[in-house]
Amino acid sequence: MLDLLILANMGLRTPRSKPKKTKTLIVDGNVLMKRSYNGAKNVYHKDKHIGGIFAFYSTLRKLILEHKIEKVVITWDGERGGTLRLDYYPDYKGNRPKFFDKEYELQKLRVKQYAEDLSIRQYEHSDVESDDLIAFYCINKKKLEEVMIYTNDRDMCQLINEDVTIFLADKKMEVGIGNYQWFFEHHYSNAGLIKIIEGCGSDYIKGVDGVTENTLLKHFPQLKERKVSLDEIIESSKKINEERDKPLKVIQNIIEGKTRGNHRGPLYEVNKRIIDLNQPLLTEEASENVINLIDLTIDPSGRDPKNVLKMMIEDGVMYALPGGENGYLNFMEPFVKLLKKEKLKFKKRKK
């Protein structure tokens, strides 16, 4: 005590602990739903497949417990998600077959109904992709909020910073600044830049002809060490070819932004607009609603975990849980804790 008084009299302050940050889990709903539905093919009740519902909430429960989650947000791809990118790039995702499975859609609807009664925040806009909703949330999150994004989409790595991590579903691992290069060779800050240059095969986005990530890392090792700009890559490319007797074609392609075939406008300009998640593509309505997910409390009126119990019995999910009634109580415990926190927030705001 005497030492503290001496420090105070000397005009020094004792170190204060940092304010606690809320840890928020944002779930790419379509990713978790598809993994759950396809991964739990053997979970049935009375000849009815219920694996999607069961595995979705089993995974969610595990994430909440293991990562000490205090807030959950689920975002969904809109029915016409990607529409805003088609304005810039008409071939966007043109190589993907349309997916429709009636049973999948019914289980997805049920998952959404469970979330409503558990006061889990969720949002879907018909014209907006889940990635953009997540990106906009991360950019506008509260100062004292840490975000972990559940996804399998490597494009989301663009959002990693001191307060944002990615839980890669296939790796079953939370990836952030500290361990990023366990999984990727490049510096985390260059995830978006590399995609802009090399394109994205899964989304049918053309990149520079002949360029892959390995090409970039070979010629521009700085991509492994620190944040690099597109201008720097182009200037470095010019120096590489100026110093050679015979210029490298692939390097010249980088300088010119040249792709195979035609591209809908200047390659780098178009690719940046449709790939860079630090400039997400949303409607004004979607932006406002995501802000509400961040700031507004949930009205608990009419929401009750007993409704979830009723649905779980109807669906047969109740009987898939080990331990019967006691198993249900144990299964629901982390969700009920989150529900109580939401109710408390609502009461405080009402005052």
XYZ file of C-alpha atoms in Angstrom:
351
model
C 0.000 0.000 0.000
C 2.852 2.360 0.887
C 4.505 1.708 -2.486
C 1.271 2.608 -4.282
C 1.013 5.869 -2.353
C 4.616 6.742 -3.184
C 3.937 6.099 -6.902
C 0.820 8.274 -6.725
C 2.718 11.104 -5.043
C 5.370 10.907 -7.758
C 2.672 11.554 -10.343
C 2.747 7.973 -11.633
C -0.309 5.802 -12.096
C -0.510 2.091 -11.479
C -1.107 0.101 -14.680
C -4.771 -0.461 -15.417
C -6.052 -3.665 -16.921
C -7.308 -3.342 -20.491
C -11.099 -3.119 -20.911
C -12.587 -6.532 -21.626
C -13.639 -7.097 -25.226
C -16.777 -8.959 -26.236
C -15.994 -11.965 -28.414
C -18.467 -12.258 -31.272
C -18.872 -15.282 -33.516
C -20.087 -14.517 -37.040
C -21.185 -17.639 -38.868
C -21.286 -17.892 -42.639
C -24.622 -19.683 -42.449
C -24.513 -21.326 -45.867
C -21.060 -22.779 -45.221
C -22.027 -24.300 -41.865
C -25.407 -25.478 -43.173
C -23.924 -27.293 -46.182
C -21.182 -28.880 -44.093
C -23.741 -29.971 -41.508
C -26.219 -31.341 -44.042
C -23.611 -33.243 -46.054
C -21.517 -34.290 -43.071
C -24.266 -35.796 -40.924
C -25.919 -37.945 -43.579
C -26.603 -40.786 -41.159
C -28.598 -38.794 -38.574
C -32.255 -39.735 -39.005
C -35.467 -39.766 -37.001
C -38.309 -41.984 -38.199
C -36.802 -42.253 -41.682
C -36.431 -38.483 -41.872
C -32.975 -36.939 -42.275
C -32.285 -34.349 -39.549
C -28.493 -34.220 -39.792
C -28.360 -30.625 -41.039
C -30.190 -29.229 -37.996
C -28.437 -31.496 -35.506
C -24.892 -30.891 -36.799
C -25.441 -27.137 -37.288
C -26.291 -26.556 -33.636
C -23.815 -29.135 -32.365
C -21.022 -27.268 -34.164
C -22.324 -23.895 -33.020
C -22.500 -25.095 -29.415
C -18.912 -26.360 -29.550
C -17.638 -23.068 -30.958
C -19.435 -21.063 -28.271
C -17.956 -23.165 -25.475
C -14.412 -23.573 -26.777
C -13.945 -19.931 -27.792
C -15.890 -18.283 -24.964
C -18.318 -16.612 -27.348
C -20.603 -13.915 -25.924
C -22.525 -12.938 -29.047
C -23.531 -14.920 -32.140
C -24.458 -13.578 -35.585
C -25.459 -15.736 -38.561
C -25.403 -14.288 -42.066
C -26.981 -15.961 -45.096
C -26.490 -15.626 -48.847
C -29.452 -13.920 -50.454
C -31.498 -15.696 -53.108
C -29.933 -13.395 -55.712
C -26.663 -12.984 -53.859
C -23.916 -11.884 -56.226
C -26.243 -9.615 -58.212
C -24.217 -6.541 -57.264
C -21.029 -8.121 -58.621
C -22.666 -9.032 -61.907
C -22.907 -5.296 -62.637
C -19.094 -5.221 -62.740
C -18.390 -8.757 -63.936
C -21.234 -10.594 -65.745
C -19.355 -13.930 -65.673
C -19.129 -13.935 -61.860
C -19.659 -17.499 -60.561
C -20.760 -18.471 -64.062
C -19.127 -21.883 -63.674
C -21.215 -22.924 -60.649
C -24.211 -25.193 -61.165
C -27.398 -24.096 -59.452
C -27.917 -25.936 -56.187
C -31.363 -26.869 -54.969
C -32.340 -29.630 -52.586
C -35.807 -29.460 -51.061
C -34.816 -31.344 -47.905
C -31.794 -29.105 -47.448
C -33.961 -25.982 -47.749
C -36.477 -27.315 -45.202
C -33.733 -28.008 -42.657
C -32.159 -24.612 -43.341
C -35.524 -22.962 -42.626
C -35.757 -24.873 -39.351
C -32.256 -23.784 -38.353
C -33.356 -20.173 -38.847
C -36.458 -20.738 -36.715
C -34.367 -22.161 -33.857
C -32.095 -19.107 -34.050
C -35.034 -16.699 -33.760
C -36.244 -18.257 -30.499
C -32.706 -18.416 -29.115
C -32.245 -14.660 -29.790
C -29.338 -15.420 -32.113
C -28.859 -12.498 -34.473
C -29.186 -13.377 -38.136
C -29.642 -11.519 -41.387
C -30.203 -12.188 -45.074
C -30.743 -9.761 -47.948
C -31.986 -11.109 -51.271
C -29.338 -9.292 -53.363
C -26.326 -9.502 -51.048
C -23.755 -12.220 -50.394
C -22.970 -13.378 -46.887
C -19.292 -12.386 -47.352
C -20.238 -8.742 -47.797
C -22.502 -8.736 -44.744
C -19.677 -10.203 -42.668
C -17.117 -7.764 -44.077
C -19.340 -4.766 -43.391
C -19.896 -5.979 -39.818
C -16.146 -6.366 -39.208
C -15.367 -2.929 -40.627
C -18.021 -1.298 -38.433
C -17.793 -3.464 -35.316
C -17.654 -1.921 -31.873
C -14.277 -0.840 -30.555
C -14.400 -3.289 -27.663
C -15.391 -6.254 -29.809
C -13.349 -9.147 -31.156
C -14.771 -11.114 -34.070
C -14.188 -14.729 -35.092
C -15.643 -15.641 -38.500
C -16.691 -19.237 -39.119
C -16.199 -20.006 -42.810
C -14.337 -22.143 -45.302
C -13.856 -19.285 -47.754
C -10.216 -18.187 -47.983
C -11.341 -14.847 -49.436
C -12.405 -13.926 -45.899
C -8.746 -13.918 -44.824
C -8.634 -10.359 -46.182
C -10.494 -9.296 -43.036
C -7.939 -10.603 -40.533
C -6.502 -7.960 -38.211
C -5.772 -7.543 -34.504
C -9.475 -7.904 -33.656
C -10.668 -10.249 -36.412
C -9.810 -13.941 -36.822
C -11.088 -16.682 -39.132
C -12.176 -20.126 -37.986
C -11.448 -22.297 -41.023
C -14.031 -25.068 -40.993
C -11.925 -27.648 -42.836
C -8.866 -26.996 -40.651
C -10.933 -26.786 -37.429
C -8.636 -23.981 -36.356
C -8.876 -20.300 -35.511
C -6.487 -18.377 -37.754
C -5.238 -14.905 -36.950
C -2.188 -12.691 -37.292
C -0.096 -14.859 -34.973
C -0.518 -18.202 -36.739
C -1.505 -17.155 -40.276
C 1.688 -18.429 -41.853
C 1.154 -21.911 -40.441
C -1.398 -22.212 -43.230
C -0.388 -19.677 -45.890
C 2.981 -18.635 -47.287
C 2.095 -14.973 -47.833
C 1.737 -12.231 -45.217
C -1.865 -11.986 -44.012
C -2.194 -8.394 -45.256
C -1.651 -9.519 -48.876
C -4.494 -12.040 -49.096
C -6.697 -9.679 -51.104
C -3.923 -8.379 -53.358
C -2.910 -11.880 -54.429
C -6.518 -12.708 -55.350
C -6.857 -9.485 -57.336
C -3.793 -10.405 -59.411
C -4.255 -14.164 -59.835
C -8.059 -14.151 -59.944
C -10.317 -16.741 -58.331
C -11.122 -19.960 -60.159
C -13.946 -20.966 -57.825
C -15.773 -17.685 -58.562
C -14.817 -17.739 -62.271
C -12.854 -14.497 -61.942
C -9.995 -14.198 -64.423
C -6.578 -13.077 -63.257
C -3.327 -12.157 -64.984
C -2.498 -14.753 -67.622
C 0.012 -17.327 -66.335
C 0.112 -15.980 -62.781
C -0.474 -18.101 -59.697
C 0.299 -17.376 -56.066
C 3.522 -19.390 -56.440
C 4.537 -17.144 -59.346
C 4.009 -14.057 -57.224
C 5.863 -15.415 -54.192
C 8.807 -16.484 -56.369
C 9.300 -13.064 -57.960
C 8.073 -10.873 -55.104
C 9.262 -12.455 -51.814
C 8.233 -9.303 -49.958
C 4.676 -10.665 -50.162
C 5.736 -13.135 -47.458
C 7.069 -10.468 -45.108
C 4.899 -7.341 -45.099
C 1.994 -5.488 -46.679
C 2.587 -4.822 -50.362
C 0.654 -2.588 -52.777
C -0.343 -3.287 -56.377
C 1.723 -0.290 -57.505
C 4.774 -1.788 -55.826
C 4.255 -5.113 -57.615
C 3.970 -3.358 -60.990
C 7.059 -1.194 -60.371
C 9.034 -4.247 -59.219
C 7.878 -6.085 -62.346
C 9.224 -3.299 -64.546
C 12.620 -3.488 -62.827
C 12.745 -7.287 -63.222
C 12.187 -7.094 -66.969
C 14.484 -4.091 -67.431
C 17.340 -6.074 -65.876
C 16.829 -9.081 -68.159
C 18.114 -9.592 -71.693
C 14.864 -11.337 -72.530
C 11.819 -10.038 -70.594
C 9.656 -12.650 -68.901
C 6.257 -12.887 -70.537
C 4.434 -13.545 -67.246
C 6.045 -10.455 -65.689
C 5.057 -8.393 -68.708
C 1.502 -9.672 -68.290
C 1.535 -8.358 -64.707
C 2.733 -4.939 -65.916
C -0.002 -4.762 -68.534
C -2.719 -6.416 -66.453
C -3.194 -8.857 -69.312
C -5.482 -11.867 -68.990
C -6.404 -14.738 -71.278
C -9.244 -13.785 -73.607
C -11.381 -10.741 -72.820
C -11.977 -9.090 -69.480
C -14.873 -6.797 -68.645
C -12.823 -3.635 -68.236
C -9.336 -2.930 -66.755
C -8.385 -6.157 -64.959
C -7.021 -4.717 -61.726
C -9.784 -2.148 -61.400
C -12.588 -4.658 -61.956
C -11.021 -7.401 -59.830
C -10.460 -5.035 -56.939
C -14.101 -3.991 -57.010
C -15.427 -7.549 -56.894
C -12.747 -9.173 -54.706
C -11.707 -6.547 -52.140
C -13.859 -7.184 -49.049
C -12.580 -4.025 -47.427
C -15.003 -2.365 -49.846
C -17.998 -4.722 -49.504
C -20.877 -4.562 -51.969
C -24.148 -3.938 -50.112
C -27.386 -2.111 -50.665
C -28.167 0.827 -48.383
C -30.888 -1.252 -46.725
C -28.469 -4.107 -46.007
C -25.888 -1.694 -44.561
C -28.457 -0.248 -42.163
C -29.581 -3.679 -41.037
C -26.038 -4.873 -40.362
C -25.451 -1.770 -38.240
C -28.539 -2.820 -36.303
C -26.993 -6.270 -35.756
C -23.996 -4.538 -34.222
C -25.727 -1.898 -32.108
C -29.334 -2.767 -31.345
C -30.537 -5.137 -28.672
C -32.949 -7.981 -29.399
C -36.520 -7.696 -28.136
C -37.112 -10.958 -26.217
C -40.895 -10.760 -26.546
C -42.250 -14.022 -27.883
C -38.814 -15.662 -27.953
C -38.522 -18.676 -25.692
C -36.163 -21.685 -25.572
C -39.258 -23.770 -24.788
C -40.288 -23.175 -28.385
C -36.936 -24.666 -29.437
C -37.596 -27.681 -27.230
C -40.936 -28.162 -28.940
C -39.329 -27.949 -32.392
C -36.525 -30.317 -31.389
C -39.100 -32.882 -30.288
C -41.088 -32.430 -33.508
C -37.961 -32.740 -35.647
C -36.522 -35.637 -33.659
C -33.339 -33.728 -32.853
C -34.158 -34.226 -29.172
C -33.769 -37.966 -29.588
C -30.413 -37.628 -31.351
C -28.902 -36.031 -28.235
C -27.122 -38.376 -25.840
C -28.683 -38.519 -22.367
C -32.348 -37.849 -23.119
C -33.852 -34.951 -21.115
C -30.640 -34.362 -19.198
C -28.803 -34.377 -22.502
C -31.117 -31.639 -23.764
C -30.459 -29.440 -20.718
C -26.721 -29.866 -21.125
C -26.919 -29.229 -24.873
C -28.928 -26.039 -24.450
C -26.911 -24.534 -21.586
C -24.540 -22.316 -23.659
C -27.446 -21.077 -25.816
C -29.523 -20.214 -22.751
C -26.586 -18.249 -21.311
C -26.391 -16.202 -24.505
C -30.146 -15.685 -24.409
C -29.962 -14.366 -20.840
C -27.222 -11.904 -21.845
C -29.362 -10.596 -24.696
C -32.334 -10.154 -22.351
C -30.155 -8.273 -19.878
C -28.887 -5.946 -22.648
C -32.471 -5.265 -23.691
C -33.539 -4.396 -20.126
C -30.589 -2.024 -19.674
C -31.350 -0.219 -22.922
C -35.040 0.087 -22.078
C -34.074 1.910 -18.879
